Coordinates of C-alpha atoms in Angstrom, one line a residue:
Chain A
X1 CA 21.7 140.2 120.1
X2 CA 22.0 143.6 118.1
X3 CA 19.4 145.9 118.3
X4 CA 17.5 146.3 114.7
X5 CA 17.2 149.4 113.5
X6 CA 14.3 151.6 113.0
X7 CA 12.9 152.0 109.8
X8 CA 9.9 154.4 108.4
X9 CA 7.3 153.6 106.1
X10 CA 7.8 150.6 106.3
X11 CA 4.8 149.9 103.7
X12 CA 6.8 151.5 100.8
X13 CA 9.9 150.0 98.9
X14 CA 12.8 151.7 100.1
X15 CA 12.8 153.4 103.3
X16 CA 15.5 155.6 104.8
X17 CA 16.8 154.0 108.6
X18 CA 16.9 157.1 110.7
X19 CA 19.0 155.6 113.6
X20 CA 21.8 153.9 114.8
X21 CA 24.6 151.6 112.6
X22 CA 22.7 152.5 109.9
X23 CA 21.3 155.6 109.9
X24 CA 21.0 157.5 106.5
X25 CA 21.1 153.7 104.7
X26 CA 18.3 152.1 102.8
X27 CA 16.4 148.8 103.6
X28 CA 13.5 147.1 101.5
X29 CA 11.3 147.7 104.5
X30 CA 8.3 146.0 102.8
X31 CA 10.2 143.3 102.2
X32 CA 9.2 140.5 105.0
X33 CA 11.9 137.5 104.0
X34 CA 14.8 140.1 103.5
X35 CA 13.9 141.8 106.9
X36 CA 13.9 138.4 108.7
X37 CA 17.1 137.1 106.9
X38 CA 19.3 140.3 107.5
X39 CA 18.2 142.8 107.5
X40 CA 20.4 144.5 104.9
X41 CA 21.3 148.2 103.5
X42 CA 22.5 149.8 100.6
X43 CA 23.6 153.0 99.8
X44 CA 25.4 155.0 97.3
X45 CA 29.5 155.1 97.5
X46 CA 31.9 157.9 97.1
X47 CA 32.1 156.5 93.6
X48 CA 28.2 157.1 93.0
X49 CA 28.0 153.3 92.8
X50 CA 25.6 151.1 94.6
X51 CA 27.4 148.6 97.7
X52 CA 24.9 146.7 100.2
X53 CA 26.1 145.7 103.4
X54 CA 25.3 144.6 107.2
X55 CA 26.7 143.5 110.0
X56 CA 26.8 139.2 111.0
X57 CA 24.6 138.7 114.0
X58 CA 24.3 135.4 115.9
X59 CA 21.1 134.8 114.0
X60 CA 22.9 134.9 110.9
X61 CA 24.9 131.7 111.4
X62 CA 24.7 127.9 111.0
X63 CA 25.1 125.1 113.3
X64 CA 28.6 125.2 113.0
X65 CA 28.9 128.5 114.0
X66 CA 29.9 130.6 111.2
X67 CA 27.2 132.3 108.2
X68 CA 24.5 130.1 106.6
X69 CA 25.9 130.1 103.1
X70 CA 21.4 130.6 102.7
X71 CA 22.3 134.1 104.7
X72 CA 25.5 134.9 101.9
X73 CA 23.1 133.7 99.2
X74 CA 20.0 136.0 100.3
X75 CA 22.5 139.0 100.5
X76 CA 23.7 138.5 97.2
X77 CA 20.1 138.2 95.9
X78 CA 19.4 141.4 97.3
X79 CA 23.1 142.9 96.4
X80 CA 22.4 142.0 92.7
X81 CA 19.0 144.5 92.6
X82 CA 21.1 146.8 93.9
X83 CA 23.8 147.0 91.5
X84 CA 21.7 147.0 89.0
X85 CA 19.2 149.1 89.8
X86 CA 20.4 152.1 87.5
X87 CA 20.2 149.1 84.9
X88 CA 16.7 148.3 85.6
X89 CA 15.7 152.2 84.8
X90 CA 12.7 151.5 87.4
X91 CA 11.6 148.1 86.0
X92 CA 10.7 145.5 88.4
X93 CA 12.8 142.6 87.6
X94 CA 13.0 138.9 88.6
X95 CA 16.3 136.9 89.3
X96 CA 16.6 134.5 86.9
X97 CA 19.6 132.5 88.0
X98 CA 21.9 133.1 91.0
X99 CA 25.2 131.3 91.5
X100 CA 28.4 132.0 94.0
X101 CA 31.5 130.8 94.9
X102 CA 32.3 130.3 98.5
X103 CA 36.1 131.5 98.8
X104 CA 36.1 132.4 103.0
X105 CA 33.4 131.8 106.2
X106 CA 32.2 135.1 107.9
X107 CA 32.4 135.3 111.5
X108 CA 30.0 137.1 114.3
X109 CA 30.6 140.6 114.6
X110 CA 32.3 141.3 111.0
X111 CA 30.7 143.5 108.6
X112 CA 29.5 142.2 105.1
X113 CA 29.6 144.5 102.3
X114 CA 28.8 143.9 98.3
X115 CA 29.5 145.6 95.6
X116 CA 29.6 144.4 91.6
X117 CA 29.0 145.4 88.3
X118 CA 26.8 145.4 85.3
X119 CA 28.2 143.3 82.5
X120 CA 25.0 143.5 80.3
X121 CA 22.5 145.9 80.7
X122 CA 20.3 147.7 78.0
X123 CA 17.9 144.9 77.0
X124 CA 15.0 143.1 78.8
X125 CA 17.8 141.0 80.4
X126 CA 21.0 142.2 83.3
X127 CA 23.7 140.2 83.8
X128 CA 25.6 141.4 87.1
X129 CA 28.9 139.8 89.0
X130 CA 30.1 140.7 92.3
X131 CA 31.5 140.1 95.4
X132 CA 31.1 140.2 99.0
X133 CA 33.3 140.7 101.8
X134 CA 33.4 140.6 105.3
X135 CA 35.9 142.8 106.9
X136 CA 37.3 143.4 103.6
X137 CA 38.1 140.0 102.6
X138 CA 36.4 138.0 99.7
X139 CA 33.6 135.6 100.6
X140 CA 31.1 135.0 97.7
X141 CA 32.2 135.7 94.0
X142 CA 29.0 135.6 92.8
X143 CA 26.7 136.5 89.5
X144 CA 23.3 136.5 88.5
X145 CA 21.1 137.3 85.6
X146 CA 17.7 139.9 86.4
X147 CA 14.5 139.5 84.0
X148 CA 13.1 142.7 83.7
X149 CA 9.0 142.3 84.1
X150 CA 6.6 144.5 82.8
X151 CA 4.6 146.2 85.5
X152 CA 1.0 146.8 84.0
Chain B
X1 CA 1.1 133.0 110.7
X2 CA 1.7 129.4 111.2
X3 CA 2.1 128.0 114.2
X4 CA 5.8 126.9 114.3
X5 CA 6.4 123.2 115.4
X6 CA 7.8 122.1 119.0
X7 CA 11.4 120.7 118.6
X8 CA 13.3 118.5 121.0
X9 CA 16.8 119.0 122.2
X10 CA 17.6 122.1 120.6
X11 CA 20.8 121.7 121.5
X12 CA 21.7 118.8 119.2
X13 CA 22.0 118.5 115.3
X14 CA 19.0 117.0 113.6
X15 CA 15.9 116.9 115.9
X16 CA 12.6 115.3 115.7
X17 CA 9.3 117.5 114.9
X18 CA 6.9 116.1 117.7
X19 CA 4.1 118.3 116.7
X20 CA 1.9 119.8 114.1
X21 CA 2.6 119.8 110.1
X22 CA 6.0 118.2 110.4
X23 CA 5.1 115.5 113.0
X24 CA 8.3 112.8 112.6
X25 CA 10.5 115.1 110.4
X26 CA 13.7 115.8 111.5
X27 CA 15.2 119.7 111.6
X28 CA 18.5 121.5 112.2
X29 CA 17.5 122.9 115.4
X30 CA 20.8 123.9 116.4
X31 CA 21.2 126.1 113.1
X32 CA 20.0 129.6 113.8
X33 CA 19.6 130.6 110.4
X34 CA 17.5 128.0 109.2
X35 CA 15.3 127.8 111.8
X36 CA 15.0 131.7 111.4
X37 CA 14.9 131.0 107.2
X38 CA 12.4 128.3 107.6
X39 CA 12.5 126.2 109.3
X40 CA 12.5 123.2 106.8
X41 CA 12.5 119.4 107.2
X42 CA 13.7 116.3 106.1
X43 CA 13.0 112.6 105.9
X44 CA 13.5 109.7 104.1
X45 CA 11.2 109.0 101.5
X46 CA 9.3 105.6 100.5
X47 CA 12.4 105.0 98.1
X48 CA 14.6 105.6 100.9
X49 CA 16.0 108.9 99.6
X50 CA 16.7 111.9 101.8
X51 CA 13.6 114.5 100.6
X52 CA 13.8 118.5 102.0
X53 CA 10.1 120.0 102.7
X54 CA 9.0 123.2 104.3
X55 CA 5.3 125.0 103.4
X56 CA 5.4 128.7 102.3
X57 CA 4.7 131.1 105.2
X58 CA 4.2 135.2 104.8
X59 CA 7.2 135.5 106.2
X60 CA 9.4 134.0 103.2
X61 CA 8.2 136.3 100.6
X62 CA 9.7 139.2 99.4
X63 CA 8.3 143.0 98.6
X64 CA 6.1 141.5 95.1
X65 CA 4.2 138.9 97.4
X66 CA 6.4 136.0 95.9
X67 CA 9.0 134.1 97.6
X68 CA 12.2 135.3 98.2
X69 CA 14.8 134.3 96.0
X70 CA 17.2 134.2 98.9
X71 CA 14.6 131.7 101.0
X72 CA 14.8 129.5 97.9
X73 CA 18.3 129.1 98.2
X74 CA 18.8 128.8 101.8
X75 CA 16.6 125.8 101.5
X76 CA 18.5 124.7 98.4
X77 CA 21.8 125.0 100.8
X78 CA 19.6 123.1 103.6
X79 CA 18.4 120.4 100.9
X80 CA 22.4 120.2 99.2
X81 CA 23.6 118.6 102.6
X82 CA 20.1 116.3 102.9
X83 CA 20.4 115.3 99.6
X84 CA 24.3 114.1 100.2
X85 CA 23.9 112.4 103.8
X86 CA 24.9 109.4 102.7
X87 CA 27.5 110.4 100.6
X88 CA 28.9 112.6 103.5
X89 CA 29.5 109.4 105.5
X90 CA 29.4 111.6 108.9
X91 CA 32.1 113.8 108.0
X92 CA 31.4 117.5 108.2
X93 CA 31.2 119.7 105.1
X94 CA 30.7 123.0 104.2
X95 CA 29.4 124.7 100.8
X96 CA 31.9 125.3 97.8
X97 CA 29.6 126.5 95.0
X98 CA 25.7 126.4 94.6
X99 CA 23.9 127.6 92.1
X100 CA 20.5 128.0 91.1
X101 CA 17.7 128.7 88.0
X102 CA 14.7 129.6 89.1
X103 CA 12.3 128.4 87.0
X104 CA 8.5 129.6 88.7
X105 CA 7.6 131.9 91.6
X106 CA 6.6 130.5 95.0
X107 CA 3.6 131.5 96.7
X108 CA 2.0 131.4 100.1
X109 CA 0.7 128.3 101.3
X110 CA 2.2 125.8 98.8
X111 CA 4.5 123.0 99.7
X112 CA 7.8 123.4 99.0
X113 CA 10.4 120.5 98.5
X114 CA 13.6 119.1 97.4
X115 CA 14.7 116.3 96.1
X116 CA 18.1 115.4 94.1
X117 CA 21.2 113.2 93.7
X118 CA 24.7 113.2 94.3
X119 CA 26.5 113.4 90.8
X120 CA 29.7 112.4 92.2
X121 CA 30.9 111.4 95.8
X122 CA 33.9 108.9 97.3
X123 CA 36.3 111.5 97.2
X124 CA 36.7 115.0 99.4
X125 CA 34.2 116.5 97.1
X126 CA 30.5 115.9 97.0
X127 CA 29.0 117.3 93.6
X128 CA 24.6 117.7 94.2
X129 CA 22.0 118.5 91.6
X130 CA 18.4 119.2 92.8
X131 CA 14.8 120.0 92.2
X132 CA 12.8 122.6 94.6
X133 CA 8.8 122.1 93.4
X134 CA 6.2 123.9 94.8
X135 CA 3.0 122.1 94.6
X136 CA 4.9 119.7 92.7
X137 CA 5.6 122.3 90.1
X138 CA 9.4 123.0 89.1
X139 CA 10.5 126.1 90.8
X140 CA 14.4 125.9 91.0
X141 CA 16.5 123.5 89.4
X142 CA 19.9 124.0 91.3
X143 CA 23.3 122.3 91.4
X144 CA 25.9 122.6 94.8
X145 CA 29.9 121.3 95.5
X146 CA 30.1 120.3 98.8
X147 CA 33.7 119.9 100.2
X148 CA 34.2 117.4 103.3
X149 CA 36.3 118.7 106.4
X150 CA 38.3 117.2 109.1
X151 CA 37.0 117.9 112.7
X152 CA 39.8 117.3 114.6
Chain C
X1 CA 42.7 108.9 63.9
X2 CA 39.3 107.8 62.7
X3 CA 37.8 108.0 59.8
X4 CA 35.2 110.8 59.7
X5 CA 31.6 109.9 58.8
X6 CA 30.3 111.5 55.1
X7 CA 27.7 114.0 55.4
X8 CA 25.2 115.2 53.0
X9 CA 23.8 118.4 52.3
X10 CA 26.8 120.0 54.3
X11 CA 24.5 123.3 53.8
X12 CA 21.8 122.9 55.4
X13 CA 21.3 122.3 59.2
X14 CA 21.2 118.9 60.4
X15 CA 22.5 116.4 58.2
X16 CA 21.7 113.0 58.0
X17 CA 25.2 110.4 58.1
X18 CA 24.7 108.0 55.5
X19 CA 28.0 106.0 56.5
X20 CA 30.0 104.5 59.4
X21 CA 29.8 104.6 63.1
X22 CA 27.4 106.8 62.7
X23 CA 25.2 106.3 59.9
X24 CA 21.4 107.5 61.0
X25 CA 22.3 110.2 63.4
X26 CA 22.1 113.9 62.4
X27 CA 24.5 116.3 62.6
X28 CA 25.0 119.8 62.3
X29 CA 27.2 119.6 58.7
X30 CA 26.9 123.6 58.2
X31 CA 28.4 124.7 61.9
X32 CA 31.8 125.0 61.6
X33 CA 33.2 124.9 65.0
X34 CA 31.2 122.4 66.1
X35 CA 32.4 120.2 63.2
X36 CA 35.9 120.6 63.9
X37 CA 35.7 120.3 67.5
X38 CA 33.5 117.1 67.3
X39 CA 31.6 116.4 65.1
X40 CA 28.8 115.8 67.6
X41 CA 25.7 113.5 66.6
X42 CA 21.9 113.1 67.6
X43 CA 18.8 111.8 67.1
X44 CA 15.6 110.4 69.5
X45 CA 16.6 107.5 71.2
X46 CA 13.9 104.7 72.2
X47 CA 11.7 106.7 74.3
X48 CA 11.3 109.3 71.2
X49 CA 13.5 111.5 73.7
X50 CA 16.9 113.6 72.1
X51 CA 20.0 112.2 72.9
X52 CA 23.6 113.5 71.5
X53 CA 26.8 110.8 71.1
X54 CA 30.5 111.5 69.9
X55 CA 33.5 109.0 70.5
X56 CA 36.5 110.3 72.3
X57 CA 39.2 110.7 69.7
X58 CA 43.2 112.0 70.3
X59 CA 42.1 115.2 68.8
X60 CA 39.7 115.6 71.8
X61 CA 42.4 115.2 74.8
X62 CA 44.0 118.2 76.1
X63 CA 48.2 117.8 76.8
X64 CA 47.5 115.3 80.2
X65 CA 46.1 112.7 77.3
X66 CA 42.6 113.2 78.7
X67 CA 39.5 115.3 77.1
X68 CA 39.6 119.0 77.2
X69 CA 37.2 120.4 79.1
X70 CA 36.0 122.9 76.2
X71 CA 35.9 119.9 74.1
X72 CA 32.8 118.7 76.7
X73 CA 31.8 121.9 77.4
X74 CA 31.2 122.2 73.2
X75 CA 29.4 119.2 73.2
X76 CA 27.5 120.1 76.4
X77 CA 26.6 123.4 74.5
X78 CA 25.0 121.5 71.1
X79 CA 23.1 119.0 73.3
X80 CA 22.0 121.8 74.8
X81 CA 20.0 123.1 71.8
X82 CA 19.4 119.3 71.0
X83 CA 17.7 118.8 74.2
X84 CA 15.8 122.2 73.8
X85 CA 14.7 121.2 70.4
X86 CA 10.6 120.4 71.1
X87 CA 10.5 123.5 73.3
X88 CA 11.9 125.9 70.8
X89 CA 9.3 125.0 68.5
X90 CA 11.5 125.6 65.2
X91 CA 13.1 129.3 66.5
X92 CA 16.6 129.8 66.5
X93 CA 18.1 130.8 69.8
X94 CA 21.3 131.8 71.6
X95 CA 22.9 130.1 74.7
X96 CA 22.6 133.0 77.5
X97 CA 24.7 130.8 80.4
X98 CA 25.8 127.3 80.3
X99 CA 27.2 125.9 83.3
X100 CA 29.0 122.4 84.3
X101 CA 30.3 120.0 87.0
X102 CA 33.2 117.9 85.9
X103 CA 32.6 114.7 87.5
X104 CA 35.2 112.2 86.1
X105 CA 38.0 112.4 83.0
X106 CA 36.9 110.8 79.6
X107 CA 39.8 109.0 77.5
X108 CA 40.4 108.3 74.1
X109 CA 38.1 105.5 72.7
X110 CA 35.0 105.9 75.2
X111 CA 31.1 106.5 73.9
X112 CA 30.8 110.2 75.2
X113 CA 26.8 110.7 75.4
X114 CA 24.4 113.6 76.7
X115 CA 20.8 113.6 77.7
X116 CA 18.9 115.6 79.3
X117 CA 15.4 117.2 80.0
X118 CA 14.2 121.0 80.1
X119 CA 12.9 122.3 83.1
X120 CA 10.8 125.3 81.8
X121 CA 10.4 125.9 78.5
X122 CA 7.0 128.0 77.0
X123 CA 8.5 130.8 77.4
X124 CA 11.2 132.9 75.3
X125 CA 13.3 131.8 78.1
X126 CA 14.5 128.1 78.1
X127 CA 16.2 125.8 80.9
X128 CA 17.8 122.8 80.4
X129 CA 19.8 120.4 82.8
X130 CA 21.1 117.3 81.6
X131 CA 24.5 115.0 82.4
X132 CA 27.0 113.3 79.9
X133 CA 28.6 110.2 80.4
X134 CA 31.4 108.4 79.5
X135 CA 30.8 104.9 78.7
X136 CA 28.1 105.3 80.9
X137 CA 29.8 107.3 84.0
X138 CA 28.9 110.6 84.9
X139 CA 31.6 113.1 83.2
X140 CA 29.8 116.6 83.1
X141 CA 26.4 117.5 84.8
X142 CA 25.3 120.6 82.9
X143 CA 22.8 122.9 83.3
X144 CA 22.3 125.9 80.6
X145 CA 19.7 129.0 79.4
X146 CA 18.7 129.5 75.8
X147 CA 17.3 133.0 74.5
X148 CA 15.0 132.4 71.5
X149 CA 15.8 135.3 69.1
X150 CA 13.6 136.0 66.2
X151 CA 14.4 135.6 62.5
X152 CA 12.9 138.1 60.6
Chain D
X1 CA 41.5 131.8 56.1
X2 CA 44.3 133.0 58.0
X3 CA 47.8 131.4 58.4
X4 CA 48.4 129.5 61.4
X5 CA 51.5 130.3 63.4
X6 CA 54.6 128.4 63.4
X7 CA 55.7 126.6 67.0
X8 CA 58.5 125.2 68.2
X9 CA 59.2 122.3 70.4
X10 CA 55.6 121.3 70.4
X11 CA 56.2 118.2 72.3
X12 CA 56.8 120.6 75.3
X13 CA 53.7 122.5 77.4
X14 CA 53.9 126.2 77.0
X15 CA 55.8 127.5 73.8
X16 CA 56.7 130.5 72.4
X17 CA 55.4 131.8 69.0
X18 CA 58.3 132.7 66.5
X19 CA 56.5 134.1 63.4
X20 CA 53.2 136.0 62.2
X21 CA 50.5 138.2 64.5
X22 CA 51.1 135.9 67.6
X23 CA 55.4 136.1 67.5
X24 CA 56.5 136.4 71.6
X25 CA 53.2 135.1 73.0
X26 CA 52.9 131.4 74.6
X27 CA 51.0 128.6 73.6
X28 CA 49.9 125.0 74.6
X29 CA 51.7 123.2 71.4
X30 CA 50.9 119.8 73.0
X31 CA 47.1 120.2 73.3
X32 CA 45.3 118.6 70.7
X33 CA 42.2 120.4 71.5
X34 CA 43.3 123.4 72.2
X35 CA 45.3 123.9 69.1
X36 CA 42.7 122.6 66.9
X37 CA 39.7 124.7 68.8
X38 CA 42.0 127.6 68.6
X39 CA 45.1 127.9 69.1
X40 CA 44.6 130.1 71.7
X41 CA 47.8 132.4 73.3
X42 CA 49.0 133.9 76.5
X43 CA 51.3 136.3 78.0
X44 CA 51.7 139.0 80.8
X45 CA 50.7 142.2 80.3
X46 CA 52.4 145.7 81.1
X47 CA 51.0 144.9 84.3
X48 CA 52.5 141.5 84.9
X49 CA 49.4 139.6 85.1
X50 CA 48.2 136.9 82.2
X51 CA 46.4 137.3 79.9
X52 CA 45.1 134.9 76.6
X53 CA 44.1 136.0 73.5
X54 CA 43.0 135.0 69.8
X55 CA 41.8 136.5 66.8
X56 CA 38.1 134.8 65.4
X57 CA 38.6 133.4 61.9
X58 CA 35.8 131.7 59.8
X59 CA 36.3 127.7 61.6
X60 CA 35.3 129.3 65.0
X61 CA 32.0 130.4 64.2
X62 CA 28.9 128.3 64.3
X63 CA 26.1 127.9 61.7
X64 CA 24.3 131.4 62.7
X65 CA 27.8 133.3 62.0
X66 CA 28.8 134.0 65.2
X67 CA 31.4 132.3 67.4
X68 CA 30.1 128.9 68.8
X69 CA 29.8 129.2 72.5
X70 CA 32.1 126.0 72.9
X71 CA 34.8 127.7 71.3
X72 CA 34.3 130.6 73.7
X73 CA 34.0 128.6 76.4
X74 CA 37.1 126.3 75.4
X75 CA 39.1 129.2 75.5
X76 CA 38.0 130.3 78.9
X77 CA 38.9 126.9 79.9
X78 CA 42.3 127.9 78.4
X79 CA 42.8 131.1 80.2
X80 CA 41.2 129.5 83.6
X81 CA 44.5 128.4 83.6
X82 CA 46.4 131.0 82.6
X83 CA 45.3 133.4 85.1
X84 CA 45.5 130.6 88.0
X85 CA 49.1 129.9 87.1
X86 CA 50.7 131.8 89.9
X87 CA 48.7 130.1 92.1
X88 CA 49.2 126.9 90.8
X89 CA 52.6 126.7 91.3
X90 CA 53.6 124.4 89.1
X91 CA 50.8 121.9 90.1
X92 CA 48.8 120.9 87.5
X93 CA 45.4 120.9 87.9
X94 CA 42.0 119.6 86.8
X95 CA 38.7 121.7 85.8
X96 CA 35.9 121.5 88.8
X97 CA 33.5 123.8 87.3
X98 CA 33.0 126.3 85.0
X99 CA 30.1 128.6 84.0
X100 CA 29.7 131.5 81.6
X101 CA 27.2 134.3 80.7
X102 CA 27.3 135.0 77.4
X103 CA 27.1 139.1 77.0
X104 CA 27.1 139.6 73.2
X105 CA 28.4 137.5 70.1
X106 CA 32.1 137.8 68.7
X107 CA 32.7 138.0 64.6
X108 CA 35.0 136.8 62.6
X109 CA 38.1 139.3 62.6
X110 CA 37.3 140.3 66.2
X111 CA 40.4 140.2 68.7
X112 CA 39.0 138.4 71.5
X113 CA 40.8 138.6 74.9
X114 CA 40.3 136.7 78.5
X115 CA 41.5 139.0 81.6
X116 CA 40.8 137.9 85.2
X117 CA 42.0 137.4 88.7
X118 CA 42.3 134.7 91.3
X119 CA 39.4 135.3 94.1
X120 CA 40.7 132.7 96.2
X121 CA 43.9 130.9 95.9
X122 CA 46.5 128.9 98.3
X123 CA 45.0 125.9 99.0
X124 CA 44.1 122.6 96.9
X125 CA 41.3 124.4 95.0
X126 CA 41.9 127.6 93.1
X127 CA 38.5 129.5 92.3
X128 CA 38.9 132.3 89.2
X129 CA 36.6 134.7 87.5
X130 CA 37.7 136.4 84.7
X131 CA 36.1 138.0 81.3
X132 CA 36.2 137.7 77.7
X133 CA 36.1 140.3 75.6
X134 CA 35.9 141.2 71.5
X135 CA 37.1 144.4 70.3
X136 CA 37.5 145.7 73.9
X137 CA 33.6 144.7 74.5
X138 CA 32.4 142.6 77.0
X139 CA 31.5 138.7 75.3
X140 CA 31.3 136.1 78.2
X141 CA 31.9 136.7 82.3
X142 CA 33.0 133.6 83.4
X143 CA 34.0 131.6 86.5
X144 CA 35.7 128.3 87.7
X145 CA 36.9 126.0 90.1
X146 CA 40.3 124.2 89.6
X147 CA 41.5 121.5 91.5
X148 CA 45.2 120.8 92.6
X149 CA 46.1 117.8 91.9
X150 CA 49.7 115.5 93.1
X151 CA 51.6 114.6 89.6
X152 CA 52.8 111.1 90.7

């Protein structure tokens, strides 16, 4: 069992992790389902872009041993608000549809990164694709349309 | 926070709920991620189909107070391999696609469930489509490939 | 080769067949595509519900002497907007994702028919699953997202 | 109404285009559909890797204007293909799945273009995403499944 990391603030969206693995990463602290299910971090690259990533626990698996394809599926969720948050232009958004394509398992101990594109931004609407990999092979092509919602 | 139901022989596959709520459901005990997701159920219906249930707890919502998109769909993944028992015909499978529009938001304390058909089956692949309700209210229509495997 | 069925009003949107196999159904005489790849028909079947029909021709099948998957994918995409038609409530719309399972081959000669049912509509926003059959065997289960855009 | 391009040996799969825009590209002279959807064509780029193209001409479009989303989607269909065929050596192969976001409408004149890459390969089942584009703008990102399957 890893130790989690700690996080601050954990009231507000997202927080800063100030130690360990993933120290200088963000995590939707606030967010209970995503902090059970990973949790996950994200972070600006070299390239300025967005990537999400964390590293595959025990918890994190099925029955049969390797991840729950619900554990792929909630990363991509949360990858695909991620890569499109300079899209949303501080909207809050709703997915809309989510779909992936299972192309490899991913084992204990490997670490899962996303990373994807906009392919339509600029409307009420954001269309994004990615893809995750675990040690730097594919696992989930997947894509995913964002509604943006008005906040009031 | 609910009270989370005793299971028997953790160690196995599908287990019988003794207790509480879920009292004669069976779950996947031995799947760390679901139980850590959900846990969700499953039981035969009065028509004899395989239905999926779990109610919404704090813990499977996201930042906005709604359910996370990613619990949806681990459930969905939980329900695709329900739905197709009988199609399965005791032969392992793992996920090849799923996808997933989500039609309403989820809130705390509804009941969740699943229920769907297998499109095709007979061969190697196992094609799903499905309906999550909460509250008996549409809340993701999803579709799923399952592909059998050898256990050797 | 068959005959193809006479329309009237070729001009306007859907056009009532006044001849042959199809005599009664409407189709959409003025969309060009969708007239050379099909035509496609449809009106309300018994239960006042839409349903769309076409019979597999030669022109259909792809080299292997079956149908081409973007002829059922075409035909998927008008029933789409036929299913759709009560919840768009007379506005025009655009398909934002359409989606399908290829369950079984169709061949030359066979009644090709879609139905279907949306699963949130009210909104601008609306969903739609539905299956088409061959003969009355599963062939495509679809699923697909319409944007309704406004005239002005 | 533009001029369609002469073919030779149409009987055959793949053949090469002798005259007019398309002269040195390949197409599928012995699909019914495909040629009367299209035709669509295909080549390797500077780069080596496939890629399918068509220009829009008036009997694309749909009744709106705009290219019907069956045609779009019958020529990723096409180029599903086309970028799988190193993988598929020399299998043929059937359409599993196949899903596309539409990202903006294509006009009449437009050159419209499919690009895309194999995300997992060397098995029976051969998953693809790829994306369509008009003028050099983004149109539909689409996926798909193909299955191997034995000639005999």
């Amino acid at each position: 069992m890893s130790e989690e990391p700690t996080v601050i603030g954990a009231g507000s969206r997202l927080t800063e992790v100030t130690e360990g693995e993933w120290a200088g990463w963000l995590t939707w602290a606030g967010d209970a389902f995503e902090q059970r299910a990973g949790p996950f971090y994200e972070r600006r690259d070299a390239d300025g872009r967005m990537m999400s990533a964390f590293r595959a626990e025990p918890r994190h698996m099925n029955g049969a041993g390797f991840m729950h394809g619900g554990c792929i599926l909630t990363f991509a969720d949360s990858a695909l608000f991620s890569i499109a948050s300079d899209a949303m232009q501080n909207s809050r958004g709703v997915t809309m549809q989510l779909a992936g394509d299972f192309l490899a398992p991913i084992n204990v101990g490997q670490l899962v990164e996303a990373r994807g594109e906009v392919t339509r931004g600029g409307g009420k609407t954001v269309f994004v694709r990615g893809m995750i990999t675990a040690n730097g092979t594919p696992a989930l092509s997947f894509n995913g349309i964002i509604r943006k919602i008005s906040d009031r």
